[in-house]
Amino acid sequence: MANEILEKAREFCEQEYEDSMLYAYIASKEKDENRRKILEAIAKDEEGHYKFWKKLYGKDCKTESINSKMLFFLFLRKLFGITFTLKYLENKEKKAIESYKKMLSELKGEDAQVLMKIIQDEEIHEKTEIQSLDEKVVRYMSFIILGLADAIVEINGVHAGFLGVTESTIVTGIAGMVVGVSAAISMASAAYLQAKHEAGKSPRTSALMTGLAYISAVSVLALPYFLIRKMLTAFLVSISIAILMIASFTYYGSTLQEKDFKREFIESTLLMLGTAFVTYFFGDLLGTAFGIRGIL
């Protein structure tokens, strides 16, 4: 067998070994019986894939880094949920599927048939088995992201507007909190009404998720104005936090929904910065027109 094919077989063998161990480990920590069965089924498939590549390679290919990777994926599971963790893992396997398809032409007979079955297994994992996981946070993710995104854009707009009116960081922070609480109630109410028309979603949970996400974002973004006395510095710190928050929830959402992270992140960031730019000049205009600029 050509050296190039052997090298690829070794690479795929290592990857499938790690995947089988990771799925089995995550399954062993899963309390929900239905999810555990799904994970155990995927782990069994991945073990079969590993044995195929091991046979093709001609020797074992177990990796030493698997223990640290197990801990990493357990951390992801605890922090972000089972669906995100598996989507994150499957993103790596999508690249492997493309490589497997290219290698089909290099194999013949039974080996080619087995590889075709492996490709089908990997696609089923993504399209059916992982999609069938019923996780509460995923069902309500749209409400959480809505609350975070709206809060970041709106409250930074409020802060930017007051940057054009006053030099008081305390006044700006309080204004952001007052507007934020009012907007959170409004957003939660809208989420409640929206969820009443969506099957499988609790209006109360939807409202709670949206409201809590909104209030959390508002509190974090207002905090610099209560800790820092220089207006511009507080504003820049708050904007920086907002960008980090956008990056976090955009990456989470794009991973779950299989969207382009870079595009989603740039669009959200530009919307937030554009809103801040417009409201700053509007606040400056009002402050000058009413003669209150610098008084507060």
PDB file of C-alpha atoms in Angstrom:
ATOM      1  CA  MET A   1       0.000   0.000   0.000  1.00  0.00           C
ATOM      2  CA  ALA A   2       1.323   3.454  -0.920  1.00  0.00           C
ATOM      3  CA  ASN A   3       2.970   5.450   1.863  1.00  0.00           C
ATOM      4  CA  GLU A   4       0.510   8.326   1.376  1.00  0.00           C
ATOM      5  CA  ILE A   5      -2.468   6.035   1.943  1.00  0.00           C
ATOM      6  CA  LEU A   6      -0.805   4.485   5.005  1.00  0.00           C
ATOM      7  CA  GLU A   7      -0.164   7.922   6.461  1.00  0.00           C
ATOM      8  CA  LYS A   8      -3.787   8.911   5.895  1.00  0.00           C
ATOM      9  CA  ALA A   9      -4.948   5.628   7.441  1.00  0.00           C
ATOM     10  CA  ARG A  10      -2.833   6.344  10.527  1.00  0.00           C
ATOM     11  CA  GLU A  11      -4.275   9.869  10.811  1.00  0.00           C
ATOM     12  CA  PHE A  12      -7.871   8.638  10.434  1.00  0.00           C
ATOM     13  CA  CYS A  13      -7.228   5.766  12.847  1.00  0.00           C
ATOM     14  CA  GLU A  14      -6.034   8.153  15.553  1.00  0.00           C
ATOM     15  CA  GLN A  15      -8.992  10.465  15.005  1.00  0.00           C
ATOM     16  CA  GLU A  16     -11.594   7.703  15.121  1.00  0.00           C
ATOM     17  CA  TYR A  17      -9.970   6.199  18.221  1.00  0.00           C
ATOM     18  CA  GLU A  18     -10.174   9.548  20.005  1.00  0.00           C
ATOM     19  CA  ASP A  19     -13.757  10.123  18.861  1.00  0.00           C
ATOM     20  CA  SER A  20     -14.883   6.684  20.061  1.00  0.00           C
ATOM     21  CA  MET A  21     -13.272   7.263  23.454  1.00  0.00           C
ATOM     22  CA  LEU A  22     -14.731  10.774  23.760  1.00  0.00           C
ATOM     23  CA  TYR A  23     -18.275   9.708  22.911  1.00  0.00           C
ATOM     24  CA  ALA A  24     -18.034   6.761  25.312  1.00  0.00           C
ATOM     25  CA  TYR A  25     -16.692   9.011  28.074  1.00  0.00           C
ATOM     26  CA  ILE A  26     -19.379  11.651  27.579  1.00  0.00           C
ATOM     27  CA  ALA A  27     -22.010   8.887  27.539  1.00  0.00           C
ATOM     28  CA  SER A  28     -20.705   7.518  30.853  1.00  0.00           C
ATOM     29  CA  LYS A  29     -21.283  10.948  32.438  1.00  0.00           C
ATOM     30  CA  GLU A  30     -24.742  11.445  30.940  1.00  0.00           C
ATOM     31  CA  LYS A  31     -27.664  11.036  33.370  1.00  0.00           C
ATOM     32  CA  ASP A  32     -30.471  11.235  30.821  1.00  0.00           C
ATOM     33  CA  GLU A  33     -31.143   7.664  29.631  1.00  0.00           C
ATOM     34  CA  ASN A  34     -32.254   8.607  26.115  1.00  0.00           C
ATOM     35  CA  ARG A  35     -29.224  10.814  25.504  1.00  0.00           C
ATOM     36  CA  ARG A  36     -26.908   8.186  26.965  1.00  0.00           C
ATOM     37  CA  LYS A  37     -28.231   5.551  24.537  1.00  0.00           C
ATOM     38  CA  ILE A  38     -27.699   7.890  21.591  1.00  0.00           C
ATOM     39  CA  LEU A  39     -24.146   8.642  22.711  1.00  0.00           C
ATOM     40  CA  GLU A  40     -23.360   4.973  23.301  1.00  0.00           C
ATOM     41  CA  ALA A  41     -24.624   4.130  19.798  1.00  0.00           C
ATOM     42  CA  ILE A  42     -22.395   6.798  18.251  1.00  0.00           C
ATOM     43  CA  ALA A  43     -19.432   5.606  20.345  1.00  0.00           C
ATOM     44  CA  LYS A  44     -19.972   2.045  19.073  1.00  0.00           C
ATOM     45  CA  ASP A  45     -20.026   3.274  15.464  1.00  0.00           C
ATOM     46  CA  GLU A  46     -16.848   5.277  16.006  1.00  0.00           C
ATOM     47  CA  GLU A  47     -15.158   2.225  17.530  1.00  0.00           C
ATOM     48  CA  GLY A  48     -15.997   0.261  14.394  1.00  0.00           C
ATOM     49  CA  HIS A  49     -14.498   3.035  12.251  1.00  0.00           C
ATOM     50  CA  TYR A  50     -11.354   2.987  14.388  1.00  0.00           C
ATOM     51  CA  LYS A  51     -10.979  -0.785  13.906  1.00  0.00           C
ATOM     52  CA  PHE A  52     -11.313  -0.396  10.125  1.00  0.00           C
ATOM     53  CA  TRP A  53      -8.545   2.192   9.923  1.00  0.00           C
ATOM     54  CA  LYS A  54      -6.424   0.189  12.364  1.00  0.00           C
ATOM     55  CA  LYS A  55      -6.712  -2.840  10.071  1.00  0.00           C
ATOM     56  CA  LEU A  56      -5.885  -0.727   7.010  1.00  0.00           C
ATOM     57  CA  TYR A  57      -2.920   0.886   8.756  1.00  0.00           C
ATOM     58  CA  GLY A  58      -1.615  -2.473   9.933  1.00  0.00           C
ATOM     59  CA  LYS A  59      -0.957  -1.581  13.568  1.00  0.00           C
ATOM     60  CA  ASP A  60      -2.508   0.209  16.530  1.00  0.00           C
ATOM     61  CA  CYS A  61      -2.738   3.980  16.680  1.00  0.00           C
ATOM     62  CA  LYS A  62      -3.926   4.881  20.191  1.00  0.00           C
ATOM     63  CA  THR A  63      -2.959   8.403  21.213  1.00  0.00           C
ATOM     64  CA  GLU A  64      -1.576   9.551  24.560  1.00  0.00           C
ATOM     65  CA  SER A  65      -3.409  12.872  24.615  1.00  0.00           C
ATOM     66  CA  ILE A  66      -6.878  11.331  24.960  1.00  0.00           C
ATOM     67  CA  ASN A  67      -7.110  11.839  28.755  1.00  0.00           C
ATOM     68  CA  SER A  68      -6.603  15.601  28.509  1.00  0.00           C
ATOM     69  CA  LYS A  69      -9.127  15.767  25.658  1.00  0.00           C
ATOM     70  CA  MET A  70     -11.665  13.877  27.757  1.00  0.00           C
ATOM     71  CA  LEU A  71     -11.351  16.483  30.498  1.00  0.00           C
ATOM     72  CA  PHE A  72     -11.675  19.293  27.952  1.00  0.00           C
ATOM     73  CA  PHE A  73     -14.869  17.872  26.457  1.00  0.00           C
ATOM     74  CA  LEU A  74     -16.298  17.181  29.908  1.00  0.00           C
ATOM     75  CA  PHE A  75     -15.676  20.862  30.682  1.00  0.00           C
ATOM     76  CA  LEU A  76     -17.503  21.852  27.483  1.00  0.00           C
ATOM     77  CA  ARG A  77     -20.368  19.545  28.426  1.00  0.00           C
ATOM     78  CA  LYS A  78     -20.770  21.070  31.876  1.00  0.00           C
ATOM     79  CA  LEU A  79     -20.429  24.661  30.694  1.00  0.00           C
ATOM     80  CA  PHE A  80     -22.230  24.740  27.344  1.00  0.00           C
ATOM     81  CA  GLY A  81     -24.430  21.649  27.265  1.00  0.00           C
ATOM     82  CA  ILE A  82     -24.409  18.324  25.451  1.00  0.00           C
ATOM     83  CA  THR A  83     -25.656  19.573  22.055  1.00  0.00           C
ATOM     84  CA  PHE A  84     -22.980  22.266  21.712  1.00  0.00           C
ATOM     85  CA  THR A  85     -20.276  19.803  22.769  1.00  0.00           C
ATOM     86  CA  LEU A  86     -21.299  17.230  20.166  1.00  0.00           C
ATOM     87  CA  LYS A  87     -21.717  19.875  17.444  1.00  0.00           C
ATOM     88  CA  TYR A  88     -18.213  21.090  18.262  1.00  0.00           C
ATOM     89  CA  LEU A  89     -16.938  17.529  17.952  1.00  0.00           C
ATOM     90  CA  GLU A  90     -18.886  16.863  14.758  1.00  0.00           C
ATOM     91  CA  ASN A  91     -17.453  19.986  13.078  1.00  0.00           C
ATOM     92  CA  LYS A  92     -14.092  18.230  13.141  1.00  0.00           C
ATOM     93  CA  GLU A  93     -15.643  15.069  11.710  1.00  0.00           C
ATOM     94  CA  LYS A  94     -17.148  16.982   8.764  1.00  0.00           C
ATOM     95  CA  LYS A  95     -13.625  17.632   7.510  1.00  0.00           C
ATOM     96  CA  ALA A  96     -12.861  13.944   7.932  1.00  0.00           C
ATOM     97  CA  ILE A  97     -15.885  13.017   5.798  1.00  0.00           C
ATOM     98  CA  GLU A  98     -14.522  15.084   2.911  1.00  0.00           C
ATOM     99  CA  SER A  99     -11.157  13.348   3.254  1.00  0.00           C
ATOM    100  CA  TYR A 100     -12.864   9.952   3.361  1.00  0.00           C
ATOM    101  CA  LYS A 101     -14.710  10.701   0.117  1.00  0.00           C
ATOM    102  CA  LYS A 102     -11.460  11.613  -1.593  1.00  0.00           C
ATOM    103  CA  MET A 103      -9.889   8.355  -0.392  1.00  0.00           C
ATOM    104  CA  LEU A 104     -12.715   6.209  -1.797  1.00  0.00           C
ATOM    105  CA  SER A 105     -11.070   6.250  -5.208  1.00  0.00           C
ATOM    106  CA  GLU A 106      -7.892   4.807  -3.670  1.00  0.00           C
ATOM    107  CA  LEU A 107      -9.615   1.745  -2.203  1.00  0.00           C
ATOM    108  CA  LYS A 108     -11.219  -1.246  -3.867  1.00  0.00           C
ATOM    109  CA  GLY A 109     -13.545  -4.110  -3.061  1.00  0.00           C
ATOM    110  CA  GLU A 110     -14.624  -4.645   0.536  1.00  0.00           C
ATOM    111  CA  ASP A 111     -12.471  -1.799   1.874  1.00  0.00           C
ATOM    112  CA  ALA A 112     -14.255   0.689  -0.371  1.00  0.00           C
ATOM    113  CA  GLN A 113     -17.653  -0.657   0.711  1.00  0.00           C
ATOM    114  CA  VAL A 114     -16.750  -0.362   4.405  1.00  0.00           C
ATOM    115  CA  LEU A 115     -15.495   3.195   3.908  1.00  0.00           C
ATOM    116  CA  MET A 116     -18.749   4.127   2.175  1.00  0.00           C
ATOM    117  CA  LYS A 117     -20.632   2.768   5.202  1.00  0.00           C
ATOM    118  CA  ILE A 118     -18.395   4.845   7.517  1.00  0.00           C
ATOM    119  CA  ILE A 119     -19.214   7.989   5.541  1.00  0.00           C
ATOM    120  CA  GLN A 120     -22.926   7.210   5.835  1.00  0.00           C
ATOM    121  CA  ASP A 121     -22.566   6.652   9.604  1.00  0.00           C
ATOM    122  CA  GLU A 122     -20.870  10.011  10.088  1.00  0.00           C
ATOM    123  CA  GLU A 123     -23.579  11.808   8.129  1.00  0.00           C
ATOM    124  CA  ILE A 124     -26.309  10.065  10.139  1.00  0.00           C
ATOM    125  CA  HIS A 125     -24.663  11.159  13.397  1.00  0.00           C
ATOM    126  CA  GLU A 126     -24.952  14.776  12.311  1.00  0.00           C
ATOM    127  CA  LYS A 127     -28.329  14.714  10.574  1.00  0.00           C
ATOM    128  CA  THR A 128     -30.399  12.501  12.864  1.00  0.00           C
ATOM    129  CA  GLU A 129     -28.839  11.285  16.097  1.00  0.00           C
ATOM    130  CA  ILE A 130     -27.367  14.556  17.391  1.00  0.00           C
ATOM    131  CA  GLN A 131     -30.382  16.485  16.125  1.00  0.00           C
ATOM    132  CA  SER A 132     -32.638  14.184  18.165  1.00  0.00           C
ATOM    133  CA  LEU A 133     -31.084  15.261  21.464  1.00  0.00           C
ATOM    134  CA  ASP A 134     -33.706  17.227  23.360  1.00  0.00           C
ATOM    135  CA  GLU A 135     -31.883  19.859  25.406  1.00  0.00           C
ATOM    136  CA  LYS A 136     -33.762  22.709  27.049  1.00  0.00           C
ATOM    137  CA  VAL A 137     -31.104  25.350  26.459  1.00  0.00           C
ATOM    138  CA  VAL A 138     -31.157  24.611  22.698  1.00  0.00           C
ATOM    139  CA  ARG A 139     -34.940  24.908  22.497  1.00  0.00           C
ATOM    140  CA  TYR A 140     -34.771  28.347  24.068  1.00  0.00           C
ATOM    141  CA  MET A 141     -31.488  29.484  22.516  1.00  0.00           C
ATOM    142  CA  SER A 142     -33.229  31.919  20.155  1.00  0.00           C
ATOM    143  CA  PHE A 143     -34.775  33.716  23.150  1.00  0.00           C
ATOM    144  CA  ILE A 144     -31.444  33.884  25.007  1.00  0.00           C
ATOM    145  CA  ILE A 145     -29.590  35.247  21.986  1.00  0.00           C
ATOM    146  CA  LEU A 146     -32.401  37.714  21.315  1.00  0.00           C
ATOM    147  CA  GLY A 147     -32.138  39.034  24.878  1.00  0.00           C
ATOM    148  CA  LEU A 148     -28.340  39.320  24.770  1.00  0.00           C
ATOM    149  CA  ALA A 149     -28.148  40.841  21.304  1.00  0.00           C
ATOM    150  CA  ASP A 150     -30.863  43.414  21.903  1.00  0.00           C
ATOM    151  CA  ALA A 151     -29.402  44.402  25.278  1.00  0.00           C
ATOM    152  CA  ILE A 152     -25.897  44.872  23.882  1.00  0.00           C
ATOM    153  CA  VAL A 153     -27.072  47.067  21.008  1.00  0.00           C
ATOM    154  CA  GLU A 154     -29.619  49.072  22.981  1.00  0.00           C
ATOM    155  CA  ILE A 155     -27.662  49.663  26.198  1.00  0.00           C
ATOM    156  CA  ASN A 156     -24.442  50.590  24.431  1.00  0.00           C
ATOM    157  CA  GLY A 157     -26.556  52.992  22.414  1.00  0.00           C
ATOM    158  CA  VAL A 158     -27.839  54.539  25.655  1.00  0.00           C
ATOM    159  CA  HIS A 159     -24.304  54.804  27.057  1.00  0.00           C
ATOM    160  CA  ALA A 160     -23.004  56.343  23.835  1.00  0.00           C
ATOM    161  CA  GLY A 161     -25.862  58.839  23.820  1.00  0.00           C
ATOM    162  CA  PHE A 162     -25.035  59.950  27.369  1.00  0.00           C
ATOM    163  CA  LEU A 163     -21.380  60.211  26.385  1.00  0.00           C
ATOM    164  CA  GLY A 164     -22.525  63.090  24.212  1.00  0.00           C
ATOM    165  CA  VAL A 165     -24.514  64.675  27.056  1.00  0.00           C
ATOM    166  CA  THR A 166     -22.689  64.245  30.352  1.00  0.00           C
ATOM    167  CA  GLU A 167     -19.284  63.611  31.907  1.00  0.00           C
ATOM    168  CA  SER A 168     -20.802  61.679  34.806  1.00  0.00           C
ATOM    169  CA  THR A 169     -20.182  57.943  34.600  1.00  0.00           C
ATOM    170  CA  ILE A 170     -22.608  57.353  37.487  1.00  0.00           C
ATOM    171  CA  VAL A 171     -25.456  59.119  35.656  1.00  0.00           C
ATOM    172  CA  THR A 172     -24.657  57.128  32.517  1.00  0.00           C
ATOM    173  CA  GLY A 173     -24.547  53.823  34.412  1.00  0.00           C
ATOM    174  CA  ILE A 174     -27.853  54.536  36.160  1.00  0.00           C
ATOM    175  CA  ALA A 175     -29.466  55.556  32.869  1.00  0.00           C
ATOM    176  CA  GLY A 176     -28.337  52.302  31.296  1.00  0.00           C
ATOM    177  CA  MET A 177     -29.735  50.264  34.189  1.00  0.00           C
ATOM    178  CA  VAL A 178     -33.087  52.089  34.215  1.00  0.00           C
ATOM    179  CA  VAL A 179     -33.528  51.706  30.461  1.00  0.00           C
ATOM    180  CA  GLY A 180     -32.269  48.129  30.671  1.00  0.00           C
ATOM    181  CA  VAL A 181     -34.755  46.999  33.311  1.00  0.00           C
ATOM    182  CA  SER A 182     -37.622  48.590  31.420  1.00  0.00           C
ATOM    183  CA  ALA A 183     -36.495  47.040  28.136  1.00  0.00           C
ATOM    184  CA  ALA A 184     -35.977  43.637  29.787  1.00  0.00           C
ATOM    185  CA  ILE A 185     -39.587  43.601  30.967  1.00  0.00           C
ATOM    186  CA  SER A 186     -40.740  44.620  27.504  1.00  0.00           C
ATOM    187  CA  MET A 187     -38.611  41.959  25.793  1.00  0.00           C
ATOM    188  CA  ALA A 188     -39.714  39.268  28.245  1.00  0.00           C
ATOM    189  CA  SER A 189     -43.349  40.147  27.593  1.00  0.00           C
ATOM    190  CA  ALA A 190     -42.788  39.950  23.830  1.00  0.00           C
ATOM    191  CA  ALA A 191     -41.046  36.575  24.234  1.00  0.00           C
ATOM    192  CA  TYR A 192     -43.970  35.318  26.311  1.00  0.00           C
ATOM    193  CA  LEU A 193     -46.468  36.253  23.610  1.00  0.00           C
ATOM    194  CA  GLN A 194     -44.274  34.815  20.849  1.00  0.00           C
ATOM    195  CA  ALA A 195     -43.813  31.471  22.634  1.00  0.00           C
ATOM    196  CA  LYS A 196     -47.590  31.085  22.996  1.00  0.00           C
ATOM    197  CA  HIS A 197     -47.693  30.550  19.236  1.00  0.00           C
ATOM    198  CA  GLU A 198     -44.710  28.149  19.048  1.00  0.00           C
ATOM    199  CA  ALA A 199     -45.218  24.451  19.711  1.00  0.00           C
ATOM    200  CA  GLY A 200     -43.062  22.808  22.367  1.00  0.00           C
ATOM    201  CA  LYS A 201     -42.001  26.029  24.086  1.00  0.00           C
ATOM    202  CA  SER A 202     -43.183  27.288  27.464  1.00  0.00           C
ATOM    203  CA  PRO A 203     -44.159  30.987  27.390  1.00  0.00           C
ATOM    204  CA  ARG A 204     -42.998  31.420  31.000  1.00  0.00           C
ATOM    205  CA  THR A 205     -39.611  29.824  30.358  1.00  0.00           C
ATOM    206  CA  SER A 206     -39.173  31.834  27.152  1.00  0.00           C
ATOM    207  CA  ALA A 207     -39.943  35.078  28.978  1.00  0.00           C
ATOM    208  CA  LEU A 208     -37.633  34.150  31.851  1.00  0.00           C
ATOM    209  CA  MET A 209     -34.746  33.225  29.531  1.00  0.00           C
ATOM    210  CA  THR A 210     -35.091  36.448  27.550  1.00  0.00           C
ATOM    211  CA  GLY A 211     -35.446  38.658  30.620  1.00  0.00           C
ATOM    212  CA  LEU A 212     -32.533  37.110  32.511  1.00  0.00           C
ATOM    213  CA  ALA A 213     -30.263  37.276  29.450  1.00  0.00           C
ATOM    214  CA  TYR A 214     -31.194  40.940  28.980  1.00  0.00           C
ATOM    215  CA  ILE A 215     -30.679  41.919  32.620  1.00  0.00           C
ATOM    216  CA  SER A 216     -27.373  40.029  32.792  1.00  0.00           C
ATOM    217  CA  ALA A 217     -26.011  41.824  29.743  1.00  0.00           C
ATOM    218  CA  VAL A 218     -27.226  45.214  30.990  1.00  0.00           C
ATOM    219  CA  SER A 219     -25.593  44.733  34.412  1.00  0.00           C
ATOM    220  CA  VAL A 220     -22.242  43.686  32.960  1.00  0.00           C
ATOM    221  CA  LEU A 221     -22.188  46.547  30.452  1.00  0.00           C
ATOM    222  CA  ALA A 222     -23.133  49.138  33.091  1.00  0.00           C
ATOM    223  CA  LEU A 223     -20.546  47.951  35.626  1.00  0.00           C
ATOM    224  CA  PRO A 224     -17.568  49.910  34.167  1.00  0.00           C
ATOM    225  CA  TYR A 225     -19.480  53.178  34.630  1.00  0.00           C
ATOM    226  CA  PHE A 226     -19.800  52.532  38.369  1.00  0.00           C
ATOM    227  CA  LEU A 227     -16.151  51.514  38.774  1.00  0.00           C
ATOM    228  CA  ILE A 228     -14.399  54.012  36.461  1.00  0.00           C
ATOM    229  CA  ARG A 229     -14.694  57.775  36.790  1.00  0.00           C
ATOM    230  CA  LYS A 230     -13.368  58.772  33.364  1.00  0.00           C
ATOM    231  CA  MET A 231     -16.250  58.731  30.906  1.00  0.00           C
ATOM    232  CA  LEU A 232     -14.356  57.807  27.748  1.00  0.00           C
ATOM    233  CA  THR A 233     -12.400  55.046  29.519  1.00  0.00           C
ATOM    234  CA  ALA A 234     -15.579  53.555  30.977  1.00  0.00           C
ATOM    235  CA  PHE A 235     -17.219  53.677  27.560  1.00  0.00           C
ATOM    236  CA  LEU A 236     -14.285  51.941  25.840  1.00  0.00           C
ATOM    237  CA  VAL A 237     -14.168  49.229  28.523  1.00  0.00           C
ATOM    238  CA  SER A 238     -17.931  48.652  28.194  1.00  0.00           C
ATOM    239  CA  ILE A 239     -17.668  48.478  24.395  1.00  0.00           C
ATOM    240  CA  SER A 240     -14.798  45.972  24.680  1.00  0.00           C
ATOM    241  CA  ILE A 241     -16.877  43.791  27.011  1.00  0.00           C
ATOM    242  CA  ALA A 242     -19.773  44.027  24.549  1.00  0.00           C
ATOM    243  CA  ILE A 243     -17.574  42.791  21.682  1.00  0.00           C
ATOM    244  CA  LEU A 244     -16.393  39.842  23.800  1.00  0.00           C
ATOM    245  CA  MET A 245     -20.000  39.019  24.653  1.00  0.00           C
ATOM    246  CA  ILE A 246     -20.983  39.202  20.981  1.00  0.00           C
ATOM    247  CA  ALA A 247     -18.103  36.881  20.076  1.00  0.00           C
ATOM    248  CA  SER A 248     -19.147  34.399  22.771  1.00  0.00           C
ATOM    249  CA  PHE A 249     -22.841  34.075  22.004  1.00  0.00           C
ATOM    250  CA  THR A 250     -22.249  34.309  18.247  1.00  0.00           C
ATOM    251  CA  TYR A 251     -19.784  31.421  18.361  1.00  0.00           C
ATOM    252  CA  TYR A 252     -22.171  29.393  20.503  1.00  0.00           C
ATOM    253  CA  GLY A 253     -25.123  30.096  18.242  1.00  0.00           C
ATOM    254  CA  SER A 254     -23.201  29.585  14.990  1.00  0.00           C
ATOM    255  CA  THR A 255     -21.916  26.229  16.244  1.00  0.00           C
ATOM    256  CA  LEU A 256     -25.415  25.016  17.124  1.00  0.00           C
ATOM    257  CA  GLN A 257     -27.010  26.366  13.952  1.00  0.00           C
ATOM    258  CA  GLU A 258     -24.037  25.594  11.680  1.00  0.00           C
ATOM    259  CA  LYS A 259     -23.664  29.167  10.462  1.00  0.00           C
ATOM    260  CA  ASP A 260     -20.589  31.172   9.479  1.00  0.00           C
ATOM    261  CA  PHE A 261     -19.196  32.551  12.752  1.00  0.00           C
ATOM    262  CA  LYS A 262     -17.066  35.267  11.144  1.00  0.00           C
ATOM    263  CA  ARG A 263     -19.930  36.730   9.143  1.00  0.00           C
ATOM    264  CA  GLU A 264     -22.370  36.631  12.073  1.00  0.00           C
ATOM    265  CA  PHE A 265     -19.807  38.227  14.409  1.00  0.00           C
ATOM    266  CA  ILE A 266     -18.898  41.047  12.013  1.00  0.00           C
ATOM    267  CA  GLU A 267     -22.557  41.857  11.312  1.00  0.00           C
ATOM    268  CA  SER A 268     -23.471  41.986  15.017  1.00  0.00           C
ATOM    269  CA  THR A 269     -20.422  44.047  15.949  1.00  0.00           C
ATOM    270  CA  LEU A 270     -20.961  46.575  13.153  1.00  0.00           C
ATOM    271  CA  LEU A 271     -24.627  46.936  14.147  1.00  0.00           C
ATOM    272  CA  MET A 272     -23.639  47.635  17.754  1.00  0.00           C
ATOM    273  CA  LEU A 273     -20.900  50.129  16.814  1.00  0.00           C
ATOM    274  CA  GLY A 274     -23.134  51.825  14.244  1.00  0.00           C
ATOM    275  CA  THR A 275     -25.883  52.293  16.833  1.00  0.00           C
ATOM    276  CA  ALA A 276     -23.379  53.716  19.331  1.00  0.00           C
ATOM    277  CA  PHE A 277     -22.027  56.129  16.715  1.00  0.00           C
ATOM    278  CA  VAL A 278     -25.476  57.470  15.787  1.00  0.00           C
ATOM    279  CA  THR A 279     -26.723  57.798  19.388  1.00  0.00           C
ATOM    280  CA  TYR A 280     -23.532  59.607  20.467  1.00  0.00           C
ATOM    281  CA  PHE A 281     -24.080  62.371  17.945  1.00  0.00           C
ATOM    282  CA  PHE A 282     -27.790  62.476  18.742  1.00  0.00           C
ATOM    283  CA  GLY A 283     -26.999  62.841  22.447  1.00  0.00           C
ATOM    284  CA  ASP A 284     -24.418  65.516  21.715  1.00  0.00           C
ATOM    285  CA  LEU A 285     -26.976  67.386  19.591  1.00  0.00           C
ATOM    286  CA  LEU A 286     -29.602  67.286  22.346  1.00  0.00           C
ATOM    287  CA  GLY A 287     -27.097  68.238  25.038  1.00  0.00           C
ATOM    288  CA  THR A 288     -25.962  71.265  23.054  1.00  0.00           C
ATOM    289  CA  ALA A 289     -29.481  72.282  22.001  1.00  0.00           C
ATOM    290  CA  PHE A 290     -30.802  72.270  25.581  1.00  0.00           C
ATOM    291  CA  GLY A 291     -27.614  73.680  27.098  1.00  0.00           C
ATOM    292  CA  ILE A 292     -27.058  70.768  29.476  1.00  0.00           C
ATOM    293  CA  ARG A 293     -23.815  69.450  28.012  1.00  0.00           C
ATOM    294  CA  GLY A 294     -21.264  69.359  30.829  1.00  0.00           C
ATOM    295  CA  ILE A 295     -23.772  70.357  33.512  1.00  0.00           C
ATOM    296  CA  LEU A 296     -24.723  66.827  34.599  1.00  0.00           C
TER     297      LEU A 296
END
